[in-house]
Coordinates of N, CA and C in Angstrom, one line a residue:
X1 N 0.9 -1.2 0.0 CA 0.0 0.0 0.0 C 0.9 1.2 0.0
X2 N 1.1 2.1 -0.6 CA 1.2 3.3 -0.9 C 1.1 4.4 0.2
X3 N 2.2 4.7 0.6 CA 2.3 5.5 2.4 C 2.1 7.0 1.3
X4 N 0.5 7.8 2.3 CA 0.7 9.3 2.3 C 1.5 9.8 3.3
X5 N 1.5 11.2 2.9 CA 1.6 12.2 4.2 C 0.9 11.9 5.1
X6 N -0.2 11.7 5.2 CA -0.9 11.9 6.5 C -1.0 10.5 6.9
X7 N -0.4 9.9 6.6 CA -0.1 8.0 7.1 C 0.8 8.4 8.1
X8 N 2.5 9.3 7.3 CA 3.5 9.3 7.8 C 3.3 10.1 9.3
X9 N 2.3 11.2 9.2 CA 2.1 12.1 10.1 C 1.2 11.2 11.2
X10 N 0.5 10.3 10.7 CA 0.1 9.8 12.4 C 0.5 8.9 12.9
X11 N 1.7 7.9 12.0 CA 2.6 7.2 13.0 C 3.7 8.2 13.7
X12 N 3.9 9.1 13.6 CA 5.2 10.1 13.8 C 4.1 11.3 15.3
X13 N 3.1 11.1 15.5 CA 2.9 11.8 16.7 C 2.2 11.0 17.3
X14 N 2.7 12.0 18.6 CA 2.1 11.3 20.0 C 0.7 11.4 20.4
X15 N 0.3 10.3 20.6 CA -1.4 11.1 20.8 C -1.5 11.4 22.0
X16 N -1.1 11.2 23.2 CA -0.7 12.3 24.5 C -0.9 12.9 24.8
X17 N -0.1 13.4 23.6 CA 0.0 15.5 23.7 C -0.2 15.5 22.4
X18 N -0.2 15.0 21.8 CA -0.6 15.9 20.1 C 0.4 16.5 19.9
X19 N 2.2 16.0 19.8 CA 2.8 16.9 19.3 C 3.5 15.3 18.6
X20 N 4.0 15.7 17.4 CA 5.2 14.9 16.7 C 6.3 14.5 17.6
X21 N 6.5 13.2 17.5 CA 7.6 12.8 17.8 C 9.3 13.2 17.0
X22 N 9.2 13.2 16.1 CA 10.3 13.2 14.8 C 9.5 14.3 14.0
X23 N 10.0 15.6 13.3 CA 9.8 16.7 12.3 C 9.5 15.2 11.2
X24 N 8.2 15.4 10.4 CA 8.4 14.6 9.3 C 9.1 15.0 8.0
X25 N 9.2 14.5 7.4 CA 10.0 14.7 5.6 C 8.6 15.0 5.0
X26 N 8.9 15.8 4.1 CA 7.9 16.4 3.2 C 8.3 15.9 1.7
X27 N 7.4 15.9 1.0 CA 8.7 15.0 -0.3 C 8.7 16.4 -1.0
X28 N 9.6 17.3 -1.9 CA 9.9 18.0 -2.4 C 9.0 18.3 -3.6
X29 N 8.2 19.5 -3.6 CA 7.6 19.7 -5.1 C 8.1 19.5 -6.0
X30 N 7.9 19.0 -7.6 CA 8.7 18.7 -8.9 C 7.7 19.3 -9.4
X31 N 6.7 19.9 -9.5 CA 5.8 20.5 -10.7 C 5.0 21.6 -10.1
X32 N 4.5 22.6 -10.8 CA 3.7 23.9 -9.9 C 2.3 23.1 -9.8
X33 N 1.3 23.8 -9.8 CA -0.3 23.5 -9.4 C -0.8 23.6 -11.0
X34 N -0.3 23.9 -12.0 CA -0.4 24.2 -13.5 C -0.1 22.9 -14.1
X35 N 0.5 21.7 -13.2 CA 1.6 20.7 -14.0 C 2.8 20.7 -15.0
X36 N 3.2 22.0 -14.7 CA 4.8 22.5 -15.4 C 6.0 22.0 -14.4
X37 N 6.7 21.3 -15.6 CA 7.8 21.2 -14.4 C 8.3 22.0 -13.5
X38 N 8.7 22.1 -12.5 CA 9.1 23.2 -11.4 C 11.3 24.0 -12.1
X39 N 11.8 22.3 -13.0 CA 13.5 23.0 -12.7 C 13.6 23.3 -14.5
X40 N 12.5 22.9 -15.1 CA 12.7 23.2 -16.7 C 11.6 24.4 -16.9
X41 N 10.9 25.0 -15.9 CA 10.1 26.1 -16.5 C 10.6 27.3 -15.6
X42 N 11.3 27.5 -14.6 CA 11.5 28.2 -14.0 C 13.6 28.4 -13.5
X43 N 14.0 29.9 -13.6 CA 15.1 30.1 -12.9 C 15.4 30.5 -11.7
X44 N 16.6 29.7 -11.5 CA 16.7 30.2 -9.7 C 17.1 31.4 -10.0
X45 N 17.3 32.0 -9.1 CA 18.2 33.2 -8.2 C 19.3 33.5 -9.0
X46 N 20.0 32.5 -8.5 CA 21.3 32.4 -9.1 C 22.2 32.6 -10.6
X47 N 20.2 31.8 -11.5 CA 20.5 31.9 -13.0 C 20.4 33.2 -13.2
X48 N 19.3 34.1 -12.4 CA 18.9 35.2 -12.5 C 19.8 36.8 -12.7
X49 N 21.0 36.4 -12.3 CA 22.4 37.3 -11.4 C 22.8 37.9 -12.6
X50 N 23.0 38.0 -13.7 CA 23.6 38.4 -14.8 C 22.7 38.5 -16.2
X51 N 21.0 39.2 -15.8 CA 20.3 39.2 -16.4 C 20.3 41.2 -15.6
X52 N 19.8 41.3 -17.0 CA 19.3 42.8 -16.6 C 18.3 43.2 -16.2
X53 N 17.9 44.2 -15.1 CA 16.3 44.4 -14.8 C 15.6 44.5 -16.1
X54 N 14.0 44.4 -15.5 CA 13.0 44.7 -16.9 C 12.9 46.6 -16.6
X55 N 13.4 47.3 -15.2 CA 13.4 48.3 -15.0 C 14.9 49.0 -14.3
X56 N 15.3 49.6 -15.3 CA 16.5 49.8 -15.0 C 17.7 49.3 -15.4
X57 N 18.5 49.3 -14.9 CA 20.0 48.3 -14.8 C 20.9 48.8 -15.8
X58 N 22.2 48.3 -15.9 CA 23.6 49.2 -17.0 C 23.7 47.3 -17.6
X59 N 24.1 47.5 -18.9 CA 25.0 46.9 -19.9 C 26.2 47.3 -19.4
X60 N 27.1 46.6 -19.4 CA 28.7 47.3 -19.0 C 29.2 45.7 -20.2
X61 N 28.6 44.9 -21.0 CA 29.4 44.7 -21.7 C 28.9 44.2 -23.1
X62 N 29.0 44.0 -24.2 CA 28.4 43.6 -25.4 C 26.9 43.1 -25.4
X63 N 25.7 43.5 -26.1 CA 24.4 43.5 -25.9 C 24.0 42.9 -27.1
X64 N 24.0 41.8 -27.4 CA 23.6 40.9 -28.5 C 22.3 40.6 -28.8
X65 N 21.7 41.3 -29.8 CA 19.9 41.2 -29.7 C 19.5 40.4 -31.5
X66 N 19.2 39.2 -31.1 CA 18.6 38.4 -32.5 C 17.6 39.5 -32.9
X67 N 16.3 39.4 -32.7 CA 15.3 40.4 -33.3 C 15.4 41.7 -33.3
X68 N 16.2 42.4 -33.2 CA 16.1 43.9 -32.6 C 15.2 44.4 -31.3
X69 N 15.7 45.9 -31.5 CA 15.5 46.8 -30.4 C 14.2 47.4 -30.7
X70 N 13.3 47.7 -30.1 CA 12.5 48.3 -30.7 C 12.1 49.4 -29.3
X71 N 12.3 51.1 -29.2 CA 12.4 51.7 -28.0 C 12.2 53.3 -28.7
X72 N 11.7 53.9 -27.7 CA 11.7 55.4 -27.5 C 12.6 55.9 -27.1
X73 N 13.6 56.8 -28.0 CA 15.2 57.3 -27.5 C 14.9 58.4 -27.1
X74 N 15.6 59.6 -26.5 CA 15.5 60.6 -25.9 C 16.8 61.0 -26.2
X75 N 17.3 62.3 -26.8 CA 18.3 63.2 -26.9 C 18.1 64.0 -28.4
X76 N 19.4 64.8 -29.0 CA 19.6 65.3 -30.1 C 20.6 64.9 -30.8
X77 N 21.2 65.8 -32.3 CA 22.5 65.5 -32.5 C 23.7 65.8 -31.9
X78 N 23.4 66.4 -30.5 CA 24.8 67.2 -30.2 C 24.9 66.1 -28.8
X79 N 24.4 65.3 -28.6 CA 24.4 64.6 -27.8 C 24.8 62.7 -28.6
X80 N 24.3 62.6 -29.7 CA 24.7 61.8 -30.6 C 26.0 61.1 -31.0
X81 N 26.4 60.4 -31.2 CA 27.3 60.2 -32.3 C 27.3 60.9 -33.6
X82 N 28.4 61.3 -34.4 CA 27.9 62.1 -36.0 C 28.1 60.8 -37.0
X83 N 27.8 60.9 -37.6 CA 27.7 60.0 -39.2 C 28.6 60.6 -39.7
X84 N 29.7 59.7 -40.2 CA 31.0 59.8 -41.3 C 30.9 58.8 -42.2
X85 N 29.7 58.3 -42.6 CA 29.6 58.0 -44.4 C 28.2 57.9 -44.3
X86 N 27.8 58.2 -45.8 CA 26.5 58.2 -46.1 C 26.1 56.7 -46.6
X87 N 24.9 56.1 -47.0 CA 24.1 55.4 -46.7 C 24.7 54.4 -47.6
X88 N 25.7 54.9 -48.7 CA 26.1 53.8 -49.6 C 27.8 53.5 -49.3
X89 N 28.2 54.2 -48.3 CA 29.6 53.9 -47.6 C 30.5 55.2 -48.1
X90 N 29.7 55.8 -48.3 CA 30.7 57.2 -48.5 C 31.5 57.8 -47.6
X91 N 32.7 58.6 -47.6 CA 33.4 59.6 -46.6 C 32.4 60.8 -46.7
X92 N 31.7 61.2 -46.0 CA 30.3 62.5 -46.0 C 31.3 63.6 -46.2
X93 N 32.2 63.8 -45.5 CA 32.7 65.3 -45.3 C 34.1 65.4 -46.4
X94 N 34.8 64.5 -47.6 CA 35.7 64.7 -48.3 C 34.1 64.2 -49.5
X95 N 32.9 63.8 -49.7 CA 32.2 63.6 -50.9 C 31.3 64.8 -51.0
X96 N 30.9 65.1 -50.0 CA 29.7 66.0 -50.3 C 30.2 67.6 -50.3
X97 N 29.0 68.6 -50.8 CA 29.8 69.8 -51.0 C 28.6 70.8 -50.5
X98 N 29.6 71.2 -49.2 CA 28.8 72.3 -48.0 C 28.7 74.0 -48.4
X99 N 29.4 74.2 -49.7 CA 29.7 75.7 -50.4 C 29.8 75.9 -51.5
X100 N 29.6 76.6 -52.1 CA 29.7 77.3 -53.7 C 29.8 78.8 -53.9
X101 N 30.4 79.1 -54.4 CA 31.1 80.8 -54.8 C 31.0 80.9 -56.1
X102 N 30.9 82.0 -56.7 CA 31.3 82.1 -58.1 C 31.3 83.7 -58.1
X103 N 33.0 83.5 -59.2 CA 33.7 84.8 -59.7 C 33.7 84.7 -61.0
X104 N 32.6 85.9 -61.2 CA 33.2 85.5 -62.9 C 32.5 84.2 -63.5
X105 N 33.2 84.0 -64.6 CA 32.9 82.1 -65.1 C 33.5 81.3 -64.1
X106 N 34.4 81.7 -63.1 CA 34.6 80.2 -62.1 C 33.8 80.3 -61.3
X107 N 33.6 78.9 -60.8 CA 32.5 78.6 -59.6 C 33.3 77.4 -59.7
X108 N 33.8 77.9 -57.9 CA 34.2 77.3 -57.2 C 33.0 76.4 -55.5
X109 N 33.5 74.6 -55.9 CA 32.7 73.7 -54.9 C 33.9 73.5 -53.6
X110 N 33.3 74.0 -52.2 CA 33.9 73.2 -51.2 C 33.6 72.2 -50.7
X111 N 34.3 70.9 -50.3 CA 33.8 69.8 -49.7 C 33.7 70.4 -48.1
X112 N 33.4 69.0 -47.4 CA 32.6 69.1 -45.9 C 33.9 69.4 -45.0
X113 N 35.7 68.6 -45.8 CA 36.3 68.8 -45.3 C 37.5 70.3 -45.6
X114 N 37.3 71.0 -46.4 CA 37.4 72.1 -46.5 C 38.3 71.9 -47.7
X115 N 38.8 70.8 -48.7 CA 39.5 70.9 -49.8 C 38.1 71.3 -50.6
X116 N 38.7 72.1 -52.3 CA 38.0 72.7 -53.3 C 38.3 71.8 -54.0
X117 N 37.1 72.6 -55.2 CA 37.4 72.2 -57.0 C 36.7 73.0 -57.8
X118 N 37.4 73.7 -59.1 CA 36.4 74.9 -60.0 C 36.4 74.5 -60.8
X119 N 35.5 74.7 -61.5 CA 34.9 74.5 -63.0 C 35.0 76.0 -63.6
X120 N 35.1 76.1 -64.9 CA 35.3 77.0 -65.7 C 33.9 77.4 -67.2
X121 N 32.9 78.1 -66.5 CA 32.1 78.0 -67.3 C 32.2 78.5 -68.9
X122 N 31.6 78.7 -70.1 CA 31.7 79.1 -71.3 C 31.1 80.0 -71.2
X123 N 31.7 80.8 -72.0 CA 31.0 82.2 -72.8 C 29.6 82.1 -73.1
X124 N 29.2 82.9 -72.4 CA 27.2 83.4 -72.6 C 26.9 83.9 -73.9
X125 N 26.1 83.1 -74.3 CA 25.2 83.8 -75.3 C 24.0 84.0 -75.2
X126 N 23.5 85.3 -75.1 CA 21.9 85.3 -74.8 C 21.1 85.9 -76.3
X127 N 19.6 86.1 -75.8 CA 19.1 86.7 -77.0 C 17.8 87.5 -75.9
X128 N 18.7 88.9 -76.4 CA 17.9 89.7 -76.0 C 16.1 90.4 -76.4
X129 N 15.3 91.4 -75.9 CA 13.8 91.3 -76.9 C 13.7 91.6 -77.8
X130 N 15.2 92.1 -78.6 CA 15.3 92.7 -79.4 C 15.5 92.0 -80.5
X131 N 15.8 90.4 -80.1 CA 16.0 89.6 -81.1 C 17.3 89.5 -81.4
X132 N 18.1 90.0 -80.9 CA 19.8 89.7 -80.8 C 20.2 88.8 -80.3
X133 N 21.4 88.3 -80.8 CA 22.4 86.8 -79.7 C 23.6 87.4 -79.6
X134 N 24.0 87.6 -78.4 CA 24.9 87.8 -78.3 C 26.3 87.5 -77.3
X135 N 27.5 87.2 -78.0 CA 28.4 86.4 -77.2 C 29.9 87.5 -76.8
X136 N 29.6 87.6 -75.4 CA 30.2 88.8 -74.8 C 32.1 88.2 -74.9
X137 N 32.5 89.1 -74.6 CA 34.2 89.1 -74.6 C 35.0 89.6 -75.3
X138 N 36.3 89.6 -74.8 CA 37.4 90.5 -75.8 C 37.2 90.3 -77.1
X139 N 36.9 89.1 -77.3 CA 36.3 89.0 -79.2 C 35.1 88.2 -79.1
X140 N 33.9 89.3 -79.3 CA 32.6 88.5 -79.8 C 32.2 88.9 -80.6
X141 N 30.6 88.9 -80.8 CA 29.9 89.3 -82.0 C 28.7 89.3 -81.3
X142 N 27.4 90.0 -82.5 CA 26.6 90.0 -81.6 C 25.4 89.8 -83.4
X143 N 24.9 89.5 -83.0 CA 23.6 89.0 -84.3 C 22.6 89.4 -84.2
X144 N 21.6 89.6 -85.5 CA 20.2 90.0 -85.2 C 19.6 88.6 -86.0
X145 N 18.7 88.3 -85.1 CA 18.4 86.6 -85.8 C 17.5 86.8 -86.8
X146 N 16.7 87.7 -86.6 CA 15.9 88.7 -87.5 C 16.2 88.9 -89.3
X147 N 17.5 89.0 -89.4 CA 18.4 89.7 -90.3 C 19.3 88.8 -90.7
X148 N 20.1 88.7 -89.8 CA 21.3 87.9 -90.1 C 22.6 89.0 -89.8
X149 N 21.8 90.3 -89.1 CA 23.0 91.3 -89.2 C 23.9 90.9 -88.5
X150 N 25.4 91.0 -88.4 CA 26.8 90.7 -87.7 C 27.4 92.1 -87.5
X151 N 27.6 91.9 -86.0 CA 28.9 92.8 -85.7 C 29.6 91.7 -84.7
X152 N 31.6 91.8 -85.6 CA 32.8 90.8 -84.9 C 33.5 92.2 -84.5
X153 N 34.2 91.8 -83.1 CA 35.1 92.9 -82.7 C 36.2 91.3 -82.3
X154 N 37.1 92.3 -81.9 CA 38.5 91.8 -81.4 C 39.7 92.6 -81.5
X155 N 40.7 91.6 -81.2 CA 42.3 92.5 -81.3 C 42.9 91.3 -82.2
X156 N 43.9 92.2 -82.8 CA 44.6 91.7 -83.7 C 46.5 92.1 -83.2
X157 N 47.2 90.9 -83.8 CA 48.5 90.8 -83.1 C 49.4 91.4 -83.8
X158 N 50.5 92.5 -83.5 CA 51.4 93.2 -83.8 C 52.5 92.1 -85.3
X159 N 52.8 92.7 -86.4 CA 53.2 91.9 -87.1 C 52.8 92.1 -88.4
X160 N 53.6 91.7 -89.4 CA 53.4 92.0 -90.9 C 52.9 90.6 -91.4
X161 N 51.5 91.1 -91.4 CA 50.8 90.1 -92.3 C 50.1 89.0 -91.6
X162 N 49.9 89.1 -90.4 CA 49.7 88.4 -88.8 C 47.9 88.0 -89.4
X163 N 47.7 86.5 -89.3 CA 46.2 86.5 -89.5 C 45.7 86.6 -88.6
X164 N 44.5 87.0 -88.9 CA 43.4 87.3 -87.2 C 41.8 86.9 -87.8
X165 N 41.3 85.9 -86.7 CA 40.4 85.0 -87.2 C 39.0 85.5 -86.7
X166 N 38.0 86.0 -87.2 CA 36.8 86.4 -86.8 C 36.0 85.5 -85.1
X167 N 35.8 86.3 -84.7 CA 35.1 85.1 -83.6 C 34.1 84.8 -84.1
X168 N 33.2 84.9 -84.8 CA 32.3 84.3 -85.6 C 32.7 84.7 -87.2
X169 N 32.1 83.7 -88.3 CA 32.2 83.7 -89.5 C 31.1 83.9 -90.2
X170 N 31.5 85.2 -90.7 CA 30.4 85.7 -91.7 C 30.3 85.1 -92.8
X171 N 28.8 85.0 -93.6 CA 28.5 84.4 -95.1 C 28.8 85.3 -95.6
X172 N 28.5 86.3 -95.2 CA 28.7 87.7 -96.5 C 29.5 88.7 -95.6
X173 N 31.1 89.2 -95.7 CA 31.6 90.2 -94.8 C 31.5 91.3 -95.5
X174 N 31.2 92.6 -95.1 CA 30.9 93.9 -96.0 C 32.3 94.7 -95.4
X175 N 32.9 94.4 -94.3 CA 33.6 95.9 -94.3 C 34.5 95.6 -92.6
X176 N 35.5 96.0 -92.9 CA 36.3 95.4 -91.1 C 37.2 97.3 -91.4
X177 N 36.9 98.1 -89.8 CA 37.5 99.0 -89.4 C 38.5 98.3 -88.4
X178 N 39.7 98.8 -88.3 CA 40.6 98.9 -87.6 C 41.7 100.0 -87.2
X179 N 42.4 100.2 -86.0 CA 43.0 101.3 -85.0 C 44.4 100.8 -84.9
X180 N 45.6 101.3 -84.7 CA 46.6 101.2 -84.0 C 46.3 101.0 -82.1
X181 N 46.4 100.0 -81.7 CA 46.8 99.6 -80.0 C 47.8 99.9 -79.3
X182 N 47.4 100.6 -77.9 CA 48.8 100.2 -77.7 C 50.3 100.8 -78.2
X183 N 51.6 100.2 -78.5 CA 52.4 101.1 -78.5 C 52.5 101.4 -80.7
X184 N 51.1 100.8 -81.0 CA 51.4 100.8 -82.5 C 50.9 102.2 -83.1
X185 N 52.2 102.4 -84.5 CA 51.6 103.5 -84.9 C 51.1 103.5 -86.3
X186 N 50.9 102.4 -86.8 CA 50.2 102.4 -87.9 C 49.5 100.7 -87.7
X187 N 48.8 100.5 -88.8 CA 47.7 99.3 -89.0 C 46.5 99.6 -90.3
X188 N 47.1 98.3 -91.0 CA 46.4 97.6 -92.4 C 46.4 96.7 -92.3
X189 N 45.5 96.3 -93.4 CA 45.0 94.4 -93.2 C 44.8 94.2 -94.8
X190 N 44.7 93.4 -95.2 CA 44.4 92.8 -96.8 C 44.0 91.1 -96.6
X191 N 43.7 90.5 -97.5 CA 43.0 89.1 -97.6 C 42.0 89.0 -96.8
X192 N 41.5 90.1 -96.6 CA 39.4 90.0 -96.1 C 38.9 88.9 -96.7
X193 N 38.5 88.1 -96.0 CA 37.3 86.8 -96.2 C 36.6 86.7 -95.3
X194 N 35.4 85.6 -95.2 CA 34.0 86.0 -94.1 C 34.6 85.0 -93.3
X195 N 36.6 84.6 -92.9 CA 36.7 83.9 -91.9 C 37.4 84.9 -91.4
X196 N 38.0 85.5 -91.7 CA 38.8 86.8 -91.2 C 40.0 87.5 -92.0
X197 N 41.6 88.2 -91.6 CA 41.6 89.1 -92.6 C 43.2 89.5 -92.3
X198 N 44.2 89.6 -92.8 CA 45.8 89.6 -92.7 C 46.1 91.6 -92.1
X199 N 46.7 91.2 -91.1 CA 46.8 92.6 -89.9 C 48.5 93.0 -90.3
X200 N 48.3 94.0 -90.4 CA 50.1 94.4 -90.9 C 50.2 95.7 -89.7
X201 N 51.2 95.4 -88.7 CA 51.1 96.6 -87.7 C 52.5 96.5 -86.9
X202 N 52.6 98.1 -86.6 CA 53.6 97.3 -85.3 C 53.6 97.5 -83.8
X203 N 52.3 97.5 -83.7 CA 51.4 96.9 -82.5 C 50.2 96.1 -83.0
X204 N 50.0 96.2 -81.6 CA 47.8 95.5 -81.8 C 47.5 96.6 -82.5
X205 N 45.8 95.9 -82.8 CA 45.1 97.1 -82.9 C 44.1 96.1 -82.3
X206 N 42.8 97.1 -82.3 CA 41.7 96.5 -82.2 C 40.6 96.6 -83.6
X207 N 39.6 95.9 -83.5 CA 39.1 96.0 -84.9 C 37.4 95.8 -85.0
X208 N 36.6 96.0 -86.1 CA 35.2 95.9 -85.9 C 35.0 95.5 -87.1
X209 N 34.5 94.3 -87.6 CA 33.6 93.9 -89.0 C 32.6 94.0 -88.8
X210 N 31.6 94.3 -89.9 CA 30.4 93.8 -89.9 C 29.7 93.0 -91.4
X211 N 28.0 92.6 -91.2 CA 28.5 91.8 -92.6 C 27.1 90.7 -92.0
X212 N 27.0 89.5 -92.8 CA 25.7 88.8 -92.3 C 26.6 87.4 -92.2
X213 N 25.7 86.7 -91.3 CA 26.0 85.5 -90.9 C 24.5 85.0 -90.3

């Protein structure tokens, strides 16, 4: 027959006095009131020591999380770490470009770390309401689109017989004025064509055609 507790408990006291002779043995729980094991569903104490609160507590060493973190942060960037590459592994502050200037045709880019780089833009041509195009500089021209009227200026180089090439090319040239420059005291030209025209001087000069293109 099968000894309970309460077998063990009434050969073990005195009926006298109603007190135990011998503290009896209790046999040890192995499972809760649920039927879960008691040492495979639950940690002691002990296993407990090197777990972090659910409220509070420090990491003081590597935090290894399979699923992620998922939390409400509190601070800004000046409290932050900064980012030193962008999303595709760039260096942020030698790639990217925090400034731009421009003199003139250069326009000049500064990066984040404070080295440059200029580009050199081309000669503008606009067209005014007037119906003109026109391309500015020591030698341009300027057009009526209207027409086809041309006016070429420029300078021409000291020298006998020195060619000097229109900055644009006229279909039909009618007529080129030119001046002594500078330390020259005379200036002629011959072989006029609608590409340009032979400068005999002994300086610059400067000069004016006009004519259709």
């Amino acid at each position: 027959m099968q000894t309970t507790v309460e077998a063990v408990k009434v050969l073990l006291k005195d009926p006298s006095t109603g007190t135990y002779l011998i503290p009896y043995l209790a046999e040890a729980a192995k499972v809760d009131k649920n039927g879960n094991e008691i040492t495979g569903t639950y940690a002691t104490k002990a296993e407990l020591t090197n777990y972090l609160s659910l409220a509070g507590g420090t990491v003081t060493g590597a935090l290894s999380v399979g699923g992620g973190i998922t939390a409400s942060l509190n601070g800004n960037a000046s409290s932050a770490t900064k980012a030193t590459q962008d999303s595709a592994g760039q260096q942020i502050n030698s790639t990217y470009i925090k400034n731009v200037s421009v003199n003139g045709r250069t326009i000049t880019f500064t990066r984040g770390d404070g080295t440059t780089f200029t580009i050199t833009t081309q000669d503008t041509v606009t067209t005014n309401s007037s119906n003109w195009s026109v391309s500015n500089g020591t030698n341009g021209w300027a057009r009526d689109n209207s027409t086809g009227f041309t006016i070429v200026w420029g300078s021409a180089s000291a020298g006998g017989g020195v060619w000097t090439t229109f900055a644009r090319s006229f279909s039909s040239v009618l007529s080129v004025a030119f001046a002594p420059w500078d330390s020259g005291n005379y200036s002629w030209g011959n072989n006029l064509n609608n590409s340009g025209f032979s400068h005999h001087s002994s300086g610059s000069c400067k000069y004016i055609a006009v004519g259709f293109s």
